[in-house]
PDB file of C-alpha atoms in Angstrom:
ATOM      1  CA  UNK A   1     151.452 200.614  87.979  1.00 94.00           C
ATOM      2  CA  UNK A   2     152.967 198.392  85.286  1.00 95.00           C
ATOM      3  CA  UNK A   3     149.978 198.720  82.881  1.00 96.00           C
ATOM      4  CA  UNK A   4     150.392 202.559  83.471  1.00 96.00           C
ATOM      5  CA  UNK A   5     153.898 202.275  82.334  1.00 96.00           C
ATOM      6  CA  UNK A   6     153.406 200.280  79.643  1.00 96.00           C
ATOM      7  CA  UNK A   7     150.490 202.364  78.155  1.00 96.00           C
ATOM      8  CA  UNK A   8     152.644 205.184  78.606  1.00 96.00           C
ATOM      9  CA  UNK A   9     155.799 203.031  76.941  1.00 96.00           C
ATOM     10  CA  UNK A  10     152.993 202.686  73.898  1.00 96.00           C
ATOM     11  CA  UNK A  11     152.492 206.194  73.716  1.00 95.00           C
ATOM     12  CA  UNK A  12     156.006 207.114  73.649  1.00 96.00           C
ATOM     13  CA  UNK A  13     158.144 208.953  76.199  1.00 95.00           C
ATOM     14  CA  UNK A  14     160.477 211.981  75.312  1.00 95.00           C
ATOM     15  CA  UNK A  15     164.247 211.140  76.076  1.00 95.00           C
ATOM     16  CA  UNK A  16     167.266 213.140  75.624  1.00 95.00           C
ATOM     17  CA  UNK A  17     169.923 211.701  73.330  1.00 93.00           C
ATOM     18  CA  UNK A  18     173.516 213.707  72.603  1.00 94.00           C
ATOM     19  CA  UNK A  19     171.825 216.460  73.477  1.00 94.00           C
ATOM     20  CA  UNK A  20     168.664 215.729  70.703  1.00 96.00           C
ATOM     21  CA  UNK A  21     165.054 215.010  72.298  1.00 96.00           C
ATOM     22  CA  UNK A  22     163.654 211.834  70.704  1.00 96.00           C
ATOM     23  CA  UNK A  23     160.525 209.870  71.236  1.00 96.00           C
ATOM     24  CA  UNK A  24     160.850 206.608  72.372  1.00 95.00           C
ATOM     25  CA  UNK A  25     157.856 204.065  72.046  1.00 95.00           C
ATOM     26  CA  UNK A  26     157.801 200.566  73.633  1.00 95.00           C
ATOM     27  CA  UNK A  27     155.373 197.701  73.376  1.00 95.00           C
ATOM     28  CA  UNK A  28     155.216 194.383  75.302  1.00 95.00           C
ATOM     29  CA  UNK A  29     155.652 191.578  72.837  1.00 94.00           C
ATOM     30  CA  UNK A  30     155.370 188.628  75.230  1.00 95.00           C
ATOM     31  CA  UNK A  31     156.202 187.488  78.534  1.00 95.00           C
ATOM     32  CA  UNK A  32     158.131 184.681  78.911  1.00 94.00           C
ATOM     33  CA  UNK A  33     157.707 182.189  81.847  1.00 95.00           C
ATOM     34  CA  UNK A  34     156.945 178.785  82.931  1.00 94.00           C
ATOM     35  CA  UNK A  35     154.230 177.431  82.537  1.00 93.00           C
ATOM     36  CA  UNK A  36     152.867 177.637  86.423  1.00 94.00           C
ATOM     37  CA  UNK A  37     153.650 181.452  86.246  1.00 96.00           C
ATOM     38  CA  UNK A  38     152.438 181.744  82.790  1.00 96.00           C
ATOM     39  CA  UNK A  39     149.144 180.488  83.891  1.00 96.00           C
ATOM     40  CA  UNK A  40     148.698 182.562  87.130  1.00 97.00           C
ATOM     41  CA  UNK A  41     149.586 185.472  85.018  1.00 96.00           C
ATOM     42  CA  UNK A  42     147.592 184.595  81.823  1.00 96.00           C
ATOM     43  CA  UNK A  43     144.543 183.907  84.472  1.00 96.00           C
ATOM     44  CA  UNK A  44     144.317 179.734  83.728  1.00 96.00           C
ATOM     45  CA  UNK A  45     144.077 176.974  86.207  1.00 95.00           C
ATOM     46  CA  UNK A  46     147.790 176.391  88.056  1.00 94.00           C
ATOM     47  CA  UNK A  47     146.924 172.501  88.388  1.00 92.00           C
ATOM     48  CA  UNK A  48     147.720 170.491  85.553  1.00 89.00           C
ATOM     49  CA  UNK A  49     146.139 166.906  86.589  1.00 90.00           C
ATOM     50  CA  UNK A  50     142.525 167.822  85.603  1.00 92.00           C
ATOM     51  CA  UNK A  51     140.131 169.774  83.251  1.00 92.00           C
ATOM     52  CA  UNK A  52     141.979 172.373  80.696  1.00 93.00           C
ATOM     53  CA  UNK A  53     145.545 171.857  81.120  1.00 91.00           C
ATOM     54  CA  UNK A  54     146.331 174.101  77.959  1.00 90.00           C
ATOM     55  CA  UNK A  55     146.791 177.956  77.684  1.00 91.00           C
ATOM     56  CA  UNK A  56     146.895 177.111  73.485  1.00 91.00           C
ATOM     57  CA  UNK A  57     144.351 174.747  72.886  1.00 91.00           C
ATOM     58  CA  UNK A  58     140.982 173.487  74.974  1.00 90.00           C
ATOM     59  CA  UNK A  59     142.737 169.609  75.106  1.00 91.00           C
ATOM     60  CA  UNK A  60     141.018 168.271  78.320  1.00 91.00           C
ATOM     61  CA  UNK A  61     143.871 166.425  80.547  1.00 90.00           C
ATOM     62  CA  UNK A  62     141.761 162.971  80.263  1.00 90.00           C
ATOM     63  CA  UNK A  63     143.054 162.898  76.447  1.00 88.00           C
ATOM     64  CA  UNK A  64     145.889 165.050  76.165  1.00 80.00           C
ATOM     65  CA  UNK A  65     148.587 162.131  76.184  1.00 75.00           C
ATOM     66  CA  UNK A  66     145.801 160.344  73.248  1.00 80.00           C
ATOM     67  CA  UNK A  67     144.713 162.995  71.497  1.00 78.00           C
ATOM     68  CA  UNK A  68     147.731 163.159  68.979  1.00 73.00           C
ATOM     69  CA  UNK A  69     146.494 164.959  66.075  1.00 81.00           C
ATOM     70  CA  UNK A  70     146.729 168.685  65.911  1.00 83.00           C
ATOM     71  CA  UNK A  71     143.389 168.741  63.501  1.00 86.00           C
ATOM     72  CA  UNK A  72     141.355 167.006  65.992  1.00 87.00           C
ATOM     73  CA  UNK A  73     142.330 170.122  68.816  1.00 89.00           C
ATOM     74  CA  UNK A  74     140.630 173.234  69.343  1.00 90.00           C
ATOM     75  CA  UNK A  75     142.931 176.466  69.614  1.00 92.00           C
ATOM     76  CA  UNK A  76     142.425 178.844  71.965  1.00 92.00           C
ATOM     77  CA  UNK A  77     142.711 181.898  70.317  1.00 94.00           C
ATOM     78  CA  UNK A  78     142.017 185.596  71.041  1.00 94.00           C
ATOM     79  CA  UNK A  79     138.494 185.004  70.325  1.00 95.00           C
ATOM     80  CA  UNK A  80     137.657 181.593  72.224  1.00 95.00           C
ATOM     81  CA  UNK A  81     139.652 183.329  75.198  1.00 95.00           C
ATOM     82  CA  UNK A  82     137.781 186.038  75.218  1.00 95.00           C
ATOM     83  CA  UNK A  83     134.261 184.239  74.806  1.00 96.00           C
ATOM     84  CA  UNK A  84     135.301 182.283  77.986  1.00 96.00           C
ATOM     85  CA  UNK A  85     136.242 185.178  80.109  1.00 95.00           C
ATOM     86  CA  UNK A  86     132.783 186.501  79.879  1.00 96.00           C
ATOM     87  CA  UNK A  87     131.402 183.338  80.385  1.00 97.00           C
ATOM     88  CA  UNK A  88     133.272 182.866  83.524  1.00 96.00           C
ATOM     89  CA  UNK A  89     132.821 186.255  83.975  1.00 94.00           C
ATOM     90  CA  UNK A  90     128.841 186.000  83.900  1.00 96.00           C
ATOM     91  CA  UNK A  91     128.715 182.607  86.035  1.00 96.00           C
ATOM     92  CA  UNK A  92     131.861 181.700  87.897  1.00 95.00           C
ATOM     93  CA  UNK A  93     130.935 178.147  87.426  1.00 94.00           C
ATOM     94  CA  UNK A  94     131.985 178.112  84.381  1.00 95.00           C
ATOM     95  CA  UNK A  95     135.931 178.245  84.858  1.00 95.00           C
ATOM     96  CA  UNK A  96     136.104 174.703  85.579  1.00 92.00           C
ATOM     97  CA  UNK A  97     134.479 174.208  82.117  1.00 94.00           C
ATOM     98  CA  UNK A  98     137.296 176.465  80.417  1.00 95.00           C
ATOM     99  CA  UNK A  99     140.167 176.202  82.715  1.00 95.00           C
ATOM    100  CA  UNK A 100     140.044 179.772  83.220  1.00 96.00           C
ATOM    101  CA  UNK A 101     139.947 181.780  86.483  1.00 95.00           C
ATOM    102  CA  UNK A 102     140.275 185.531  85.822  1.00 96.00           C
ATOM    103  CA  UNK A 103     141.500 188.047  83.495  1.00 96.00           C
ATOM    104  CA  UNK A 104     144.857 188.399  82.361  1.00 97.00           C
ATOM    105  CA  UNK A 105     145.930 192.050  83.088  1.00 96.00           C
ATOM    106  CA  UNK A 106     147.607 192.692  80.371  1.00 97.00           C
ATOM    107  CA  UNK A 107     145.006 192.455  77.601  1.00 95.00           C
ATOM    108  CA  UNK A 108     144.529 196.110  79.246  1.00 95.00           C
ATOM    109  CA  UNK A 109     146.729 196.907  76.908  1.00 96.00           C
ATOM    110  CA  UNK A 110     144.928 196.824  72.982  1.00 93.00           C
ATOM    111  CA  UNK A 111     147.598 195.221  71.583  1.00 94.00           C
ATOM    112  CA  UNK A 112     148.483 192.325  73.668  1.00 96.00           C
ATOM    113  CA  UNK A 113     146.444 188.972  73.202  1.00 95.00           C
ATOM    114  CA  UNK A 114     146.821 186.066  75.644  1.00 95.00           C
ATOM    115  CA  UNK A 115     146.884 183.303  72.565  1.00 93.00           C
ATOM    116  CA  UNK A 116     150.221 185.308  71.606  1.00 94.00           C
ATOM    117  CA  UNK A 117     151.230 186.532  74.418  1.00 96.00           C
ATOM    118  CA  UNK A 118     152.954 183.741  76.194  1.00 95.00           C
ATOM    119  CA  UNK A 119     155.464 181.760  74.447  1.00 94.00           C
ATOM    120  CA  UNK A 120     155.524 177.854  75.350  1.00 91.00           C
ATOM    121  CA  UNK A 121     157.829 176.713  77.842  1.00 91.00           C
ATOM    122  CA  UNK A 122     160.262 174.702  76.283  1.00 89.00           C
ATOM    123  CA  UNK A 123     161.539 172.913  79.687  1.00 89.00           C
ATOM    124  CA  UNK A 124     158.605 171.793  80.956  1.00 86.00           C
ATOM    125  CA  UNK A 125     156.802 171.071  77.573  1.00 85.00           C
ATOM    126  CA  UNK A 126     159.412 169.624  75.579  1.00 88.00           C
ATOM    127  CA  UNK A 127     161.874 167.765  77.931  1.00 87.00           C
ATOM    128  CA  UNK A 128     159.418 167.176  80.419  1.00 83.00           C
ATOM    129  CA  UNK A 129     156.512 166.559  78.401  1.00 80.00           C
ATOM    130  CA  UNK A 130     156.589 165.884  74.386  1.00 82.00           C
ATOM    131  CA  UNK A 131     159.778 163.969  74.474  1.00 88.00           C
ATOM    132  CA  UNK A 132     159.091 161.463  77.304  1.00 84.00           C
ATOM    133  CA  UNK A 133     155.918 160.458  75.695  1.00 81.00           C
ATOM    134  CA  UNK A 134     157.366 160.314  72.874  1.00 85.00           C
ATOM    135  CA  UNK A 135     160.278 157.949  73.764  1.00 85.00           C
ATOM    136  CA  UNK A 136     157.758 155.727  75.340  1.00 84.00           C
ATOM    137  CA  UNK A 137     155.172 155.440  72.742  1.00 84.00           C
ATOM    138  CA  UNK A 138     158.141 154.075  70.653  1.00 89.00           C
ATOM    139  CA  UNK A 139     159.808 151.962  73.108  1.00 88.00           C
ATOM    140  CA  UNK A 140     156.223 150.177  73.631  1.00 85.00           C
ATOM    141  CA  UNK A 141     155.089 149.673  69.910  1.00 89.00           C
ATOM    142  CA  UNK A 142     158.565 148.330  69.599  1.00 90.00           C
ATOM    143  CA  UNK A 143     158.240 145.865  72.401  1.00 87.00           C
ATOM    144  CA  UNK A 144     155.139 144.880  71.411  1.00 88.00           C
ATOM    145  CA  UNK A 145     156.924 144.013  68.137  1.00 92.00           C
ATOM    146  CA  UNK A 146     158.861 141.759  70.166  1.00 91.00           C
ATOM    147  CA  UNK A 147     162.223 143.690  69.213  1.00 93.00           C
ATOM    148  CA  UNK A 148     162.680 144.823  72.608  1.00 91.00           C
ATOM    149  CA  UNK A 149     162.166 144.044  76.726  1.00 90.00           C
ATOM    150  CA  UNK A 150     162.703 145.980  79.851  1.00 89.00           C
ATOM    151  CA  UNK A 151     165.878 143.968  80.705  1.00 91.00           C
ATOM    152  CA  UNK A 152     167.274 144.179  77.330  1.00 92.00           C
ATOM    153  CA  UNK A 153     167.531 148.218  77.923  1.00 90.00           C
ATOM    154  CA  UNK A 154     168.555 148.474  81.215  1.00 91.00           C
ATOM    155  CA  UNK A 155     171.487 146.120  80.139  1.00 93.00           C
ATOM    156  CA  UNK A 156     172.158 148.123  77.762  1.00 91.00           C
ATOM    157  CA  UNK A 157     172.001 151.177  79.225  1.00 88.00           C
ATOM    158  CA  UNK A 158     173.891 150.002  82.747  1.00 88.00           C
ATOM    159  CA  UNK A 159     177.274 149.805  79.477  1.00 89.00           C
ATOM    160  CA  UNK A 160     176.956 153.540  78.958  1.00 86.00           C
ATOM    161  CA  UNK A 161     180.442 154.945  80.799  1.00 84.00           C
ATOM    162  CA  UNK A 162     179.129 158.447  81.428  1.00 81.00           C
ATOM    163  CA  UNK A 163     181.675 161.442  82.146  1.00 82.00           C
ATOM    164  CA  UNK A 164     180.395 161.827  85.812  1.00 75.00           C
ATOM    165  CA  UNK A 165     178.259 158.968  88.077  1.00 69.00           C
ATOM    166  CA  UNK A 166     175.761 161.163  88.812  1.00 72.00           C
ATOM    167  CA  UNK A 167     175.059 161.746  84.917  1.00 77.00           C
ATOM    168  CA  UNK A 168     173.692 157.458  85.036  1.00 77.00           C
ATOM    169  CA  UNK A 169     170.288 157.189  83.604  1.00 79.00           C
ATOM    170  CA  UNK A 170     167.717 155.642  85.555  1.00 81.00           C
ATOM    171  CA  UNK A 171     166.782 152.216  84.508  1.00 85.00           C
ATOM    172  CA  UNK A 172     163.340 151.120  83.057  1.00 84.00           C
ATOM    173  CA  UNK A 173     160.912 149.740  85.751  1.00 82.00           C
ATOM    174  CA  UNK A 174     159.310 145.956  84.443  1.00 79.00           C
ATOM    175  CA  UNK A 175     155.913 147.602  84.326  1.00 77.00           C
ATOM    176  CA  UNK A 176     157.313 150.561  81.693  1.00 75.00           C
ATOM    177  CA  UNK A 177     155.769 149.021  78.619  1.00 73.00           C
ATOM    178  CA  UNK A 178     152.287 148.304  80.198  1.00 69.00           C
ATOM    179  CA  UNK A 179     150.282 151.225  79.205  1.00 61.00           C
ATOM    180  CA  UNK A 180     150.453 153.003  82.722  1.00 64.00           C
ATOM    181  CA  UNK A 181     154.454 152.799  82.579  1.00 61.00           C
ATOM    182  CA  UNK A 182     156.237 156.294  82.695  1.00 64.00           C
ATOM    183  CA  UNK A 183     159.540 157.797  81.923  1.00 63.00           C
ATOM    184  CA  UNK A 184     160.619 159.024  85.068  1.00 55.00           C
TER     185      UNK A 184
END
């Protein structure tokens, strides 16, 4: 019923206004989600600890947090989305190859595209993702400049008078610079 309505949004409804009737036309631009709903919707895997993690580019998960450089990525774009769903759609098999499971049903509509479609979510990929990494990759190549240890920032950090107690940070575990340490 939704892609009914929306087709019909596309075409344009008649409406009533101060006593005029007007034709009013309505398009969905994009949906806007996190990333587990954006993926059930958009029809990719919902597991993002193996195979294609990424609704923008093919990135497998075994290099996303090495694979650094933008040129070296494939995009998924309208195209390459739509090659895979017939590919999955031909042999099943093939979704773990893609990390794509059905169709989205939106691109019922001509003038939605998946690769558009959903915006990244900034939660989840930013302060969850990106920025940990980030911090970490730093924090390492500076310790392994000698500049810096584990102690030296939890001392550091256990200074910090925050407004609230439950605002503390949580300290850096001794193993955080090996290269299996985490930002948690």
């Amino acid at each position: 019923p939704l892609i009914a309505d929306l087709q019909k949004l596309k075409e344009g409804i008649e409406v009533v206004i101060d006593g005029t009737p007007q034709i009013v036309r309505a398009c969905l631009d994009f949906f806007s989600a996190d990333n587990l709903s954006a993926h059930e919707l958009a029809g990719f895997q919902t597991h993002f600890n193996s195979g294609r993690i990424c609704r923008t580019c093919t990135v497998d998960y075994s290099n996303f947090r090495v694979q650094l450089s933008e040129k070296l990525l494939v995009e998924r774009t309208n195209d390459i989305y739509n090659y895979q769903l017939d590919s999955i759609l031909r042999d099943p098999r093939n979704s773990s190859i893609y990390g794509l499971r059905h169709a989205c049903p939106f691109t019922e509509l001509d003038y939605f595209t998946v690769d558009s479609g959903f915006p990244h979510d900034v939660m989840h990929d930013c302060l969850e993702g990106v920025i940990p990494v980030t911090i970490q990759l730093v924090l390492q190549h500076v310790s392994s400049l000698g500049l810096i240890t584990v102690e030296g920032l939890n001392d550091r950090l256990s200074r910090v008078v925050f407004p609230a107690s439950s605002c503390k940070p949580n300290l850096f575990q001794k193993h955080f610079f090996w290269a299996n340490g985490k930002i948690v």
